[in-house]
Coordinates of C-alpha atoms in Angstrom, one line a residue:
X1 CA -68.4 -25.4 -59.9
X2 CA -71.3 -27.4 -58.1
X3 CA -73.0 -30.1 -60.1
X4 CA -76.7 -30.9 -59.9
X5 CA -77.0 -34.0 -60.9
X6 CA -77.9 -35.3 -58.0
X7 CA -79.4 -33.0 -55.3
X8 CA -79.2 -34.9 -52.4
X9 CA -75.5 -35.4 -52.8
X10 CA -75.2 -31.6 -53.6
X11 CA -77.0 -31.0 -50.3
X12 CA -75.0 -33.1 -48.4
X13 CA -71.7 -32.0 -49.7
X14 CA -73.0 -28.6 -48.5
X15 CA -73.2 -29.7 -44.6
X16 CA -70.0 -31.5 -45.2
X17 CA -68.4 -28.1 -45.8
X18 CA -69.8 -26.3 -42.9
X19 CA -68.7 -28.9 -40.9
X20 CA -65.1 -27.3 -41.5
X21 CA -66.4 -24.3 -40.4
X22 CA -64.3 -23.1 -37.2
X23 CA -65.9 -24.4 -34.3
X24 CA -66.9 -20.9 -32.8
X25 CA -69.5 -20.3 -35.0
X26 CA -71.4 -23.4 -33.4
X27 CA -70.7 -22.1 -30.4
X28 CA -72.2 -19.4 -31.5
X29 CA -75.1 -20.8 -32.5
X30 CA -75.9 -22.7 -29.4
X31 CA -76.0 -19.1 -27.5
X32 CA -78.7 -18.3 -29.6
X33 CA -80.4 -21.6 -29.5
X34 CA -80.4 -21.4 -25.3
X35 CA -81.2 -18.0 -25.5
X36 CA -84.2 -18.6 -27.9
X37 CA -83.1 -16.6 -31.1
X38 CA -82.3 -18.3 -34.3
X39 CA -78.9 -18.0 -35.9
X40 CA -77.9 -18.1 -39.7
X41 CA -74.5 -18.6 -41.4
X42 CA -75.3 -16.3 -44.6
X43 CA -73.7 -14.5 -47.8
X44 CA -70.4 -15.9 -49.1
X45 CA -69.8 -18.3 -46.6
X46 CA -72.4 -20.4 -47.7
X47 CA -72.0 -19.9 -51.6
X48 CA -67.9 -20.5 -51.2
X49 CA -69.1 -23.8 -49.1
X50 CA -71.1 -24.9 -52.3
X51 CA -68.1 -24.0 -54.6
X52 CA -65.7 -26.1 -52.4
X53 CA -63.3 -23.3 -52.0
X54 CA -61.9 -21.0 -49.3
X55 CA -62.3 -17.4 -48.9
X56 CA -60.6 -15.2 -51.7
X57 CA -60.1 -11.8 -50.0
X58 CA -61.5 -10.1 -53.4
X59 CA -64.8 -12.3 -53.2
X60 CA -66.0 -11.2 -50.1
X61 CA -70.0 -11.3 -49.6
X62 CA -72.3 -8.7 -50.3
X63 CA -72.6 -8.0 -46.7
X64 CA -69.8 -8.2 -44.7
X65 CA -65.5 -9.1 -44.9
X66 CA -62.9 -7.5 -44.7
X67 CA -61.6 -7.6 -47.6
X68 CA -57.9 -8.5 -46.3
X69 CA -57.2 -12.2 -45.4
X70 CA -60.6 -15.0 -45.2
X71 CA -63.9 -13.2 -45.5
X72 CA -65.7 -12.5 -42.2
X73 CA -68.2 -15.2 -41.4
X74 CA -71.6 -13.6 -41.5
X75 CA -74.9 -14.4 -39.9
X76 CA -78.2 -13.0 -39.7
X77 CA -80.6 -13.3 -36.4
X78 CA -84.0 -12.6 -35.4
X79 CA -82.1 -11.0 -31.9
X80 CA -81.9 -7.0 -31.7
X81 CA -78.3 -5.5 -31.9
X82 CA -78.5 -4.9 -28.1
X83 CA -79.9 -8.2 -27.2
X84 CA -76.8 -9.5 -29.5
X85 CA -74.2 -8.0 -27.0
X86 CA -76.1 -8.9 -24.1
X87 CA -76.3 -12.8 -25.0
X88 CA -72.7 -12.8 -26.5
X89 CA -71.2 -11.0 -23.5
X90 CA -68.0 -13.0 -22.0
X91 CA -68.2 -15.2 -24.7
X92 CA -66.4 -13.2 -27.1
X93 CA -63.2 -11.6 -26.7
X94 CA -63.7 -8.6 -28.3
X95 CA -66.9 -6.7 -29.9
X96 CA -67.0 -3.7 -32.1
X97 CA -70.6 -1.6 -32.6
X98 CA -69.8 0.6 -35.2
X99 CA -72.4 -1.1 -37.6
X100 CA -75.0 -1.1 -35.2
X101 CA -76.8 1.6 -37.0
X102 CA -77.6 -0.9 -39.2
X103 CA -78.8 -3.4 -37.4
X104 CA -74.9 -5.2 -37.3
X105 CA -72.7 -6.1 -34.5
X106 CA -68.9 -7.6 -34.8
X107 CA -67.2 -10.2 -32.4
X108 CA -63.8 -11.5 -32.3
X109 CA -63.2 -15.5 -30.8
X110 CA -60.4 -17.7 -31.2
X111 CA -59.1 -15.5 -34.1
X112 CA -62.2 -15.6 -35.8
X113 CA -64.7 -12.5 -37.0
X114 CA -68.2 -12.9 -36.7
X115 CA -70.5 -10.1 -38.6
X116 CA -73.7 -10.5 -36.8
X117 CA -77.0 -8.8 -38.5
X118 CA -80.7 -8.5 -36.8
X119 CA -83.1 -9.3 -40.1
X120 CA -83.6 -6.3 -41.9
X121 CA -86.0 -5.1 -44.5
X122 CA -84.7 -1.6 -45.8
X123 CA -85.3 0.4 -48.0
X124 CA -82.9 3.3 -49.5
X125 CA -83.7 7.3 -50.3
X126 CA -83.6 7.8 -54.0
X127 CA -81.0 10.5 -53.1
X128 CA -79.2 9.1 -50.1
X129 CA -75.6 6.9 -50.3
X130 CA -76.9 5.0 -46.8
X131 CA -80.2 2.7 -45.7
X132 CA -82.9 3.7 -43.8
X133 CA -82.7 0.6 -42.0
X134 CA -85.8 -1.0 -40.3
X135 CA -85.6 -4.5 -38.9
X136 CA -87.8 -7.6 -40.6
X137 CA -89.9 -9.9 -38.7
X138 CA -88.4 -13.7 -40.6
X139 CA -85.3 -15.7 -42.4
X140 CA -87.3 -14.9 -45.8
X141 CA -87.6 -11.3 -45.7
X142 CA -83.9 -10.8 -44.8
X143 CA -82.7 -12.7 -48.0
X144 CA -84.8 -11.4 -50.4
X145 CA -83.3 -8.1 -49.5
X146 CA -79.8 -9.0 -50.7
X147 CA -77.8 -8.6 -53.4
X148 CA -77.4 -11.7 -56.0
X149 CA -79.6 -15.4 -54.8
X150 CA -75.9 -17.1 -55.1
X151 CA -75.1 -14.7 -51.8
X152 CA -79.3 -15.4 -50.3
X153 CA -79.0 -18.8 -49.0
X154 CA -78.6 -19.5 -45.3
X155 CA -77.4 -22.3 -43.5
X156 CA -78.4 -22.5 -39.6
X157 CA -76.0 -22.7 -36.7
X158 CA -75.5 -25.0 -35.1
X159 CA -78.2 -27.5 -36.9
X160 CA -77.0 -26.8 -40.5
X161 CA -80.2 -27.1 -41.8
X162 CA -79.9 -25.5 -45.7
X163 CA -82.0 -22.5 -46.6
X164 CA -82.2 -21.5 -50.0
X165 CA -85.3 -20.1 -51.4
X166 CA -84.4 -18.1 -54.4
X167 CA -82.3 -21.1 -56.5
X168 CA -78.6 -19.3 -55.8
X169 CA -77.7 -23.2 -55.4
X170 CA -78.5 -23.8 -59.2
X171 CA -77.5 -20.5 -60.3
X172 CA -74.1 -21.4 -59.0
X173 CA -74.6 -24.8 -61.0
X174 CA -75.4 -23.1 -64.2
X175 CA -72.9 -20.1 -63.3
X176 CA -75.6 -17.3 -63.4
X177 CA -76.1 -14.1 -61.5
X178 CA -79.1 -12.9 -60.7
X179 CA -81.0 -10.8 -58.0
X180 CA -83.5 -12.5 -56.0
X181 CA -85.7 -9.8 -56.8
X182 CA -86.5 -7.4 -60.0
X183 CA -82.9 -6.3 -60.8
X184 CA -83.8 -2.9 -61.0
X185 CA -85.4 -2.6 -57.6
X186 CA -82.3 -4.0 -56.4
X187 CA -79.8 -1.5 -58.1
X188 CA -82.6 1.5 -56.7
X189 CA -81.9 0.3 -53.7
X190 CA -78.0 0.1 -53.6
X191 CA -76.4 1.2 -56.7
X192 CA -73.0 0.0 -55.6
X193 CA -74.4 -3.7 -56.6
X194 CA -73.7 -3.2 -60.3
X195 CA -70.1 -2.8 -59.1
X196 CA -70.4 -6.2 -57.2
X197 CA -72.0 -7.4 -60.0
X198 CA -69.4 -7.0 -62.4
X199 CA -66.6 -8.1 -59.5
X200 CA -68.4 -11.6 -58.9
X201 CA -68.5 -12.0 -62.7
X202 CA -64.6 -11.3 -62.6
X203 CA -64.0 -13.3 -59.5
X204 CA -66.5 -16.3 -59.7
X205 CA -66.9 -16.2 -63.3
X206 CA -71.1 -15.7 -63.1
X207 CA -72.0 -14.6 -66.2
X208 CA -75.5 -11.8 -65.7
X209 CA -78.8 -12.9 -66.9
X210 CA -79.8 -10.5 -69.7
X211 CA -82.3 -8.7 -67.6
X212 CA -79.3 -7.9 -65.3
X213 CA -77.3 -6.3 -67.5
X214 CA -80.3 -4.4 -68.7
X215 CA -80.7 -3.2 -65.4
X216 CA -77.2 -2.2 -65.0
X217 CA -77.3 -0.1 -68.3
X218 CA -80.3 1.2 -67.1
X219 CA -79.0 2.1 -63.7
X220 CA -76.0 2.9 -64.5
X221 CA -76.3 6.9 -63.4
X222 CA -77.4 6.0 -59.7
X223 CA -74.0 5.2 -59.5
X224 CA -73.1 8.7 -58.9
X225 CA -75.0 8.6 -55.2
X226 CA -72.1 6.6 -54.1
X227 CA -69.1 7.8 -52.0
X228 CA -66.3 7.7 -53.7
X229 CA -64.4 5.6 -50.9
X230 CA -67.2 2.6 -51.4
X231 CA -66.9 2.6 -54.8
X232 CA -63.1 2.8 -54.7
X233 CA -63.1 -0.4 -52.5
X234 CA -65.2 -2.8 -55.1
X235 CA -63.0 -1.3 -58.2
X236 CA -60.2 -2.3 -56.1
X237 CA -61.6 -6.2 -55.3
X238 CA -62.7 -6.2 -59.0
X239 CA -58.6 -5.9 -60.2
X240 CA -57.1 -8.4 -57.5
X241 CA -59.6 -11.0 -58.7
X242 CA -59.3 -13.9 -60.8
X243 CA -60.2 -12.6 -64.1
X244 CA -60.4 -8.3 -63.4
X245 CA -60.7 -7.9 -67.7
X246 CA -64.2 -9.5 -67.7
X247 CA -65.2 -7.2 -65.2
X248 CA -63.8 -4.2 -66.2
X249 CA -65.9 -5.2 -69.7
X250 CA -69.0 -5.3 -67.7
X251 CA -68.2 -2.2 -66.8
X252 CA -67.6 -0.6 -70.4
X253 CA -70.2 -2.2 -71.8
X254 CA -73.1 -0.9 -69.5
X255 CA -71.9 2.3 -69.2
X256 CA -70.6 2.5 -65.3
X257 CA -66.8 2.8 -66.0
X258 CA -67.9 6.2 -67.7
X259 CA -68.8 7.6 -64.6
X260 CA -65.9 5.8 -62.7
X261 CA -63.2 5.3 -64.6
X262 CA -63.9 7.1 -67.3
X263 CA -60.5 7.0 -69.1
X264 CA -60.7 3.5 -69.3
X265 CA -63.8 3.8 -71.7
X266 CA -62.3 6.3 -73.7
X267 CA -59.0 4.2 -75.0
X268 CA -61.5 2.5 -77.0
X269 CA -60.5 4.5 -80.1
X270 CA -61.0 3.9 -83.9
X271 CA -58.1 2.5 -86.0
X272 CA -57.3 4.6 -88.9
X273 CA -58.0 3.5 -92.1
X274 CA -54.1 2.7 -92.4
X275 CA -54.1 0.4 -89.4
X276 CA -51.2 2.6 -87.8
X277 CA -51.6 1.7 -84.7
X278 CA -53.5 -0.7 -82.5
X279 CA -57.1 0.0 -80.5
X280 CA -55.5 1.4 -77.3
X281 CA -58.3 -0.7 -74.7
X282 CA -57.9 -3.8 -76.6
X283 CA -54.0 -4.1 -76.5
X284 CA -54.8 -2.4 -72.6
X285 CA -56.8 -5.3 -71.8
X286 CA -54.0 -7.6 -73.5
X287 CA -51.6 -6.3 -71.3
X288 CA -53.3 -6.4 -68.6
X289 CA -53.4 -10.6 -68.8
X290 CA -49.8 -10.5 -69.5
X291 CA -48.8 -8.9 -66.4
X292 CA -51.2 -10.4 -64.3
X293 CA -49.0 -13.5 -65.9
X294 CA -46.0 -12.8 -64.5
X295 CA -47.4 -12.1 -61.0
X296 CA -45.2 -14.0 -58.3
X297 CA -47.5 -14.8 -55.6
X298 CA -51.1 -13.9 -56.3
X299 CA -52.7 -10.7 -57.3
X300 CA -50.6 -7.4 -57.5
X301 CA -52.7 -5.0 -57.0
X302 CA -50.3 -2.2 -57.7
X303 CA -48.7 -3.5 -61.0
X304 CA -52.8 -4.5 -62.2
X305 CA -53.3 -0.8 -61.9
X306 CA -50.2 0.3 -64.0
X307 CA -51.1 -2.1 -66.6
X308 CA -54.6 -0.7 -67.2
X309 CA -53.8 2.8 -66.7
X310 CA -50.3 2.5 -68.2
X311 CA -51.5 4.1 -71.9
X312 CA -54.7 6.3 -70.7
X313 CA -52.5 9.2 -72.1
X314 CA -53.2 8.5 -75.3
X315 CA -56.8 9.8 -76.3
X316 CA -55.2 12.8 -75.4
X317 CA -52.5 13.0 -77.4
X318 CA -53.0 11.1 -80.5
X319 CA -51.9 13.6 -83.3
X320 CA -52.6 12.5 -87.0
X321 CA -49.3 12.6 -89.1
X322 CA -49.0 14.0 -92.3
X323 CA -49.4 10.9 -95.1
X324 CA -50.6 8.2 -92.4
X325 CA -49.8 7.2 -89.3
X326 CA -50.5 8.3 -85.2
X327 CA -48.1 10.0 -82.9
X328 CA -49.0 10.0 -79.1
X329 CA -45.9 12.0 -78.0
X330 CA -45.4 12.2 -74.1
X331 CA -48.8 10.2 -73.4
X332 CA -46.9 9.1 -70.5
X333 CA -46.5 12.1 -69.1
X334 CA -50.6 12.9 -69.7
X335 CA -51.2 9.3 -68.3
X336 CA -48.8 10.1 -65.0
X337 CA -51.1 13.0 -64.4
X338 CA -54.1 11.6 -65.2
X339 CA -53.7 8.8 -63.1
X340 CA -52.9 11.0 -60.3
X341 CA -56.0 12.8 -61.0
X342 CA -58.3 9.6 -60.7
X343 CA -56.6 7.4 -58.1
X344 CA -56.8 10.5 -56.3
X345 CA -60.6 11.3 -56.7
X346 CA -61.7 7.9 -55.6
X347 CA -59.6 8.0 -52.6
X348 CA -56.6 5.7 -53.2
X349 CA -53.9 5.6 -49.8
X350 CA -51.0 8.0 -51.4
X351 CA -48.8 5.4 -51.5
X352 CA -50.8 3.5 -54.1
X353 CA -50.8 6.4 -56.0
X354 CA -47.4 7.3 -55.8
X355 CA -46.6 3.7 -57.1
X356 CA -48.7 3.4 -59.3
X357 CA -48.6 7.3 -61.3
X358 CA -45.0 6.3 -60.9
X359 CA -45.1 2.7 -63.2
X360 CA -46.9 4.6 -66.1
X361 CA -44.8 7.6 -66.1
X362 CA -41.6 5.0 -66.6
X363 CA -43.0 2.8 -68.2
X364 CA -41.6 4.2 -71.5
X365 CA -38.8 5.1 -70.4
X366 CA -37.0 1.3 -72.0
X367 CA -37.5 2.1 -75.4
X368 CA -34.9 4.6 -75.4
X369 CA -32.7 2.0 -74.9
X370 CA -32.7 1.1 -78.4
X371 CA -30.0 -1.1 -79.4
X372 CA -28.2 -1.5 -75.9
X373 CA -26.4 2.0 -76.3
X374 CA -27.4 3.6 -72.8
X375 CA -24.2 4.7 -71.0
X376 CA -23.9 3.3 -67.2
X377 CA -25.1 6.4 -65.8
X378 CA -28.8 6.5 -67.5
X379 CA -29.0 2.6 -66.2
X380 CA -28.4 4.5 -63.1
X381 CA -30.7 6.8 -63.6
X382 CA -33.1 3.9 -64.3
X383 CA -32.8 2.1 -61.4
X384 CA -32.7 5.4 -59.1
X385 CA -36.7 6.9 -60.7
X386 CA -37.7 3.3 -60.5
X387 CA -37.1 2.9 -57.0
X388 CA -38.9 0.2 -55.1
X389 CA -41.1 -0.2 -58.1
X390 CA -38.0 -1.7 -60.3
X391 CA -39.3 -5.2 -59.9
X392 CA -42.9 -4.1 -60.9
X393 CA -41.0 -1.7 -63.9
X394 CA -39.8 -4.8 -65.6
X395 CA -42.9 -6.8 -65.6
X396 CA -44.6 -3.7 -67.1
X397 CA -42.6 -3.2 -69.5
X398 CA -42.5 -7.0 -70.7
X399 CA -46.3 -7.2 -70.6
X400 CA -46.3 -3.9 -72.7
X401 CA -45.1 -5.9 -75.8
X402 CA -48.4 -7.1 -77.5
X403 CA -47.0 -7.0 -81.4
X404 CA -47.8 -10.0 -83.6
X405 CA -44.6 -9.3 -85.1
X406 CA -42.7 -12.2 -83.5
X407 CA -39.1 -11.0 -84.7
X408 CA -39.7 -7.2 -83.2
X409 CA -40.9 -9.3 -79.9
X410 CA -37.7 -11.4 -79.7
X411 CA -35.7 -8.0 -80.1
X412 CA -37.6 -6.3 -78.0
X413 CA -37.0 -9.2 -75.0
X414 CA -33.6 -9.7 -75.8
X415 CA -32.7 -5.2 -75.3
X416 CA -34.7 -6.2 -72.3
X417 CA -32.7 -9.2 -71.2
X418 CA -29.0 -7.2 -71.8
X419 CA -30.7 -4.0 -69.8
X420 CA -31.4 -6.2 -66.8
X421 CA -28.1 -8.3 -66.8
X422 CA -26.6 -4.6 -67.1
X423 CA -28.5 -3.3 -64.4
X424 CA -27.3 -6.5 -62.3
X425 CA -23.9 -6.1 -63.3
X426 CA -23.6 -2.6 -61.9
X427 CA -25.2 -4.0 -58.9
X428 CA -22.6 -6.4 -58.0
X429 CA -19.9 -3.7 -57.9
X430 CA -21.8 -0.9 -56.3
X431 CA -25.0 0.0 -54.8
X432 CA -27.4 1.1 -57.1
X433 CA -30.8 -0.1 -55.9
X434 CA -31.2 3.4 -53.7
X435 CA -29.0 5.7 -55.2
X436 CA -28.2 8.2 -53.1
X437 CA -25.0 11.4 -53.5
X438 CA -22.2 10.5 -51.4
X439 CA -22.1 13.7 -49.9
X440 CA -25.5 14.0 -47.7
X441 CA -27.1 17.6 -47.3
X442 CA -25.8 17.8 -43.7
X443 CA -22.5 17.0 -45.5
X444 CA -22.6 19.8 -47.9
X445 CA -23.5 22.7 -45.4
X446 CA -20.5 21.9 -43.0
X447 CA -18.1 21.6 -45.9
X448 CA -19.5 24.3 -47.5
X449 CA -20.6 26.5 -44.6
X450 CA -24.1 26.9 -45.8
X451 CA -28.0 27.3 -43.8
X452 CA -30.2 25.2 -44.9
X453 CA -31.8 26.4 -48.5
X454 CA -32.2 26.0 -51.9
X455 CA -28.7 26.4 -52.9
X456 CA -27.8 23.0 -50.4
X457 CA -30.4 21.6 -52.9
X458 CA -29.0 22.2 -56.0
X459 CA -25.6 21.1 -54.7
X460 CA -26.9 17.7 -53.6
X461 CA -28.7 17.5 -57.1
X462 CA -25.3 17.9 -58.4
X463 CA -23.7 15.3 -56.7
X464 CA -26.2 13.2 -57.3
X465 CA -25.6 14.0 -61.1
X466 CA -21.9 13.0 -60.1
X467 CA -23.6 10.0 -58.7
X468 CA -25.2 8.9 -61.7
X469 CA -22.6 9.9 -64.4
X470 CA -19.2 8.5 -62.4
X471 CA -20.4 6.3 -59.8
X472 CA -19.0 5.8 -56.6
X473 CA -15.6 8.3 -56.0
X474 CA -15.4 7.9 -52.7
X475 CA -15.2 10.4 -50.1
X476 CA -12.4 12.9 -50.7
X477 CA -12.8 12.8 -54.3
X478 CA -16.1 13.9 -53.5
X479 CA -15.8 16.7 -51.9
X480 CA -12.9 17.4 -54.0
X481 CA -15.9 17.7 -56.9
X482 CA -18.3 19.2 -54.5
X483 CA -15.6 22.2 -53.9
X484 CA -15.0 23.0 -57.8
X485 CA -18.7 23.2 -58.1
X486 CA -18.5 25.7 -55.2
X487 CA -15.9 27.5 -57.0
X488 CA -17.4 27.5 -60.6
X489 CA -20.7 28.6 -59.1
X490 CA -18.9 31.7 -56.7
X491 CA -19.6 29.9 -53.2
X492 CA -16.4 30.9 -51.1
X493 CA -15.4 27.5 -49.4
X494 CA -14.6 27.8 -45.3
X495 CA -10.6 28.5 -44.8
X496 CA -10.2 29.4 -48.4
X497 CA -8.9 33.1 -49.3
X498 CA -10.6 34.5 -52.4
X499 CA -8.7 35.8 -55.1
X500 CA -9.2 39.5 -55.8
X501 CA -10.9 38.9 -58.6
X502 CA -13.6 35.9 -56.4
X503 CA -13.7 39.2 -53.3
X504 CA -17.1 40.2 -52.4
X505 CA -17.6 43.6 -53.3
X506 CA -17.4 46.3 -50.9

């Protein structure tokens, strides 16, 4: 964080930064200049200048990035959209327009992304997810309009001459968030801010005025004007950034995860008067931190997900048991389901979901390991309904482990340790990270002299049993196993005469 202590040197240290700006964005610049338009390096390229740090791909400004790799670099101009292209044209590489609806035009130089706005001065229909977007006539009127004052400062290309006329410089200082107008306008005008309000406190570690967080309480319905796809997308930034539980707090506390994620709001359950069992968000929230912990290079989105989502079964199925205590029996399956159900709604890629539904659904599945008494063929079984999420599987279950009881969480690590030396035991003598029969269904209709159909399936679900239970065979005592299933089950096997008894009837 920036230091005020001295000004001038805070100042200076900015234009040192934007120095290291890439050098097309001066280019840039001096387009404009010949072409008599001003240009403006705004949003989070100035504020991560102040900070000293580089893009984070989950603290991408209000405005513009992408989200995936370094932020884009965005600028406002007093140039119209079409004047943009026309100035820029054979100077950048490539251009996109699909923004230019709203006032914004993309280029592509060197490698490097320019998001390039005409000033605007929108306003938004109470009812409507988009701006009606009319274009401003200064610098002034185009920042006011945006989100927090620590993404409203400016810095012009190629001069670098510092604009910042709403204090974001000392908000940064004092690690504040505010809007650079009355909060609540704000929120009327784009809802979607209270999510990137409680992301930048997660990722920057801003903490909300009071009359911020006011307004995002009292906001907190507009939120329901948003498409689930935008919404989706900050929730998404909030989890891969630095510190997703203070976020997610935000969230609960004003009353936006109810109407976004509202599962996450209702693990916050009351302890019984026995103390049976722990407050479901809390020890959520714990585990969280601990699997974020064992993360191997940066955020994990995926394994994030499980961890918060991991136990939202249990609301559901919390049963009171006779003389004290709480049951949640099969709150993993619930939590599979409902996880589905949510990732689903707000538009998650299917492969996300699959992963993720996947992780809670398992994520149990350890602690009927007990004492180290599973046979080879349910650490088989493991490995196989893991599948590529294996790796993610054991981080989940360690971080799942939040008892103070420190001699249940050494025996709990050490069953862990002797499942995974088992599991890479097995895997030194056979292949066992993608289980498959070793008769194929292909396999299984020549041998057997079948069409394809469902009884093809429920062979190769037998072999796979096989599979599981006796390990590899190899290949004729395979079919050898597949041909007295054939038999036991009434399949007459190709060049075999059926006894009179085994004869079709007539």
């Amino acid at each position: 964080m920036i230091s005020l202590d001295n000004p001038r040197d805070s100042a200076e240290q900015v234009v040192s930064n934007l120095l290291r700006v890439p050098a097309p964005a001066d280019e840039l610049g001096r387009i404009f200049a010949d072409h008599g338009h001003t240009l403006h390096l705004v949003g989070g390229s100035v504020r991560d200048a102040l900070l000293g740090r580089a893009g984070d791909p989950s603290d991408t400004s209000a405005t513009g990035g992408t989200g995936g790799g370094a932020p884009d670099l965005d600028f406002t101009t007093d140039a119209r959209p079409e004047r943009v292209l026309e100035i820029t044209r054979g100077w950048a590489e490539a251009t996109w327009d699909a923004g230019i609806a709203f006032g914004t035009v993309g280029l592509a130089r060197r490698g490097v992304r320019f998001e390039v706005t005409t000033y605007r001065s929108e306003s938004y229909d109470r009812t409507s997810r988009n701006p009606a977007v009319t274009y401003g006539e200064g610098l002034q009127e185009d920042l006011v309009r945006r989100d927090f004052t620590v993404n409203a400062m400016a810095v012009s290309v190629p001069g670098h001459d510092f604009v910042d006329l709403f204090g974001g410089m000392a908000d940064l200082a004092r690690g504040v968030l505010r809007t650079p107008g009355p909060p609540e306008a704000s929120f009327d005008d784009d809802p979607l801010r209270i999510l990137r309000a409680a992301r930048f406190e997660a990722a920057l570690g801003l903490t909300p005025v009071p009359e911020l967080v006011a307004a995002m309480r009292s906001r907190a319905s507009r939120i329901s004007i948003v498409s689930p796809e935008r919404v989706r997308d900050e929730l998404r930034k909030l989890i891969a950034s630095r510190d997703p539980v203070a976020g997610l707090e935000r969230l609960v506390e004003v009353g936006v995860a109810d109407l976004v994620l509202p599962e996450l709001g209702a693990m916050r359950m009351e302890i019984d008067e026995h103390h049976q069992h722990k407050d479901v968000y809390a020890h959520t929230m714990t585990v969280l931190r601990q699997a974020m912990a064992l993360e191997d290079d940066g955020p994990d989105e995926i394994l994030r997900w499980a961890a918060l989502l991991h136990d939202i079964g249990k609301p559901r199925t919390r049963r009171h048991i006779a003389g004290g205590g709480v049951s949640f029996h099969h709150h993993e399956v619930v939590g599979r389901d409902m996880t589905r159900r949510r990732l689903v709604a707000l538009r998650f890629p299917k492969d996300v979901v699959d992963a993720i539904s996947s992780l809670v659904y398992l994520h149990l599945r350890f602690h009927g390991y007990g004492s180290g008494e599973w046979t080879d063929a349910a650490v088989r079984r493991y490995v196989h309904d893991a599948g590529t999420q294996l790796s993610r599987l054991h981080k989940l279950v360690r971080s799942d482990c939040t008892t103070r009881n420190r001699r249940k969480a050494e025996n709990l690590a050490r069953a862990y340790r002797s499942l995974e030396e088992r599991i890479a035991d097995l895997a030194a003598h056979e292949e066992i990270a993608a289980i498959r029969p070793e008769l194929s269904g292909d396999d299984i209709m020549a041998l057997l002299g079948l069409p394809p159909s469902r009884l093809v399936g429920q062979a190769r679900a037998y072999m796979l049993d096989v599979r599981f239970e006796r390990g590899l065979l190899g290949r004729e005592a395979a079919e050898a196993e597949l041909f007295r299933w054939a038999r036991e089950n009434d399949i007459v096997i190709p060049g075999e005469t059926p006894t009179p008894d085994e004869a079709p009837d007539a």
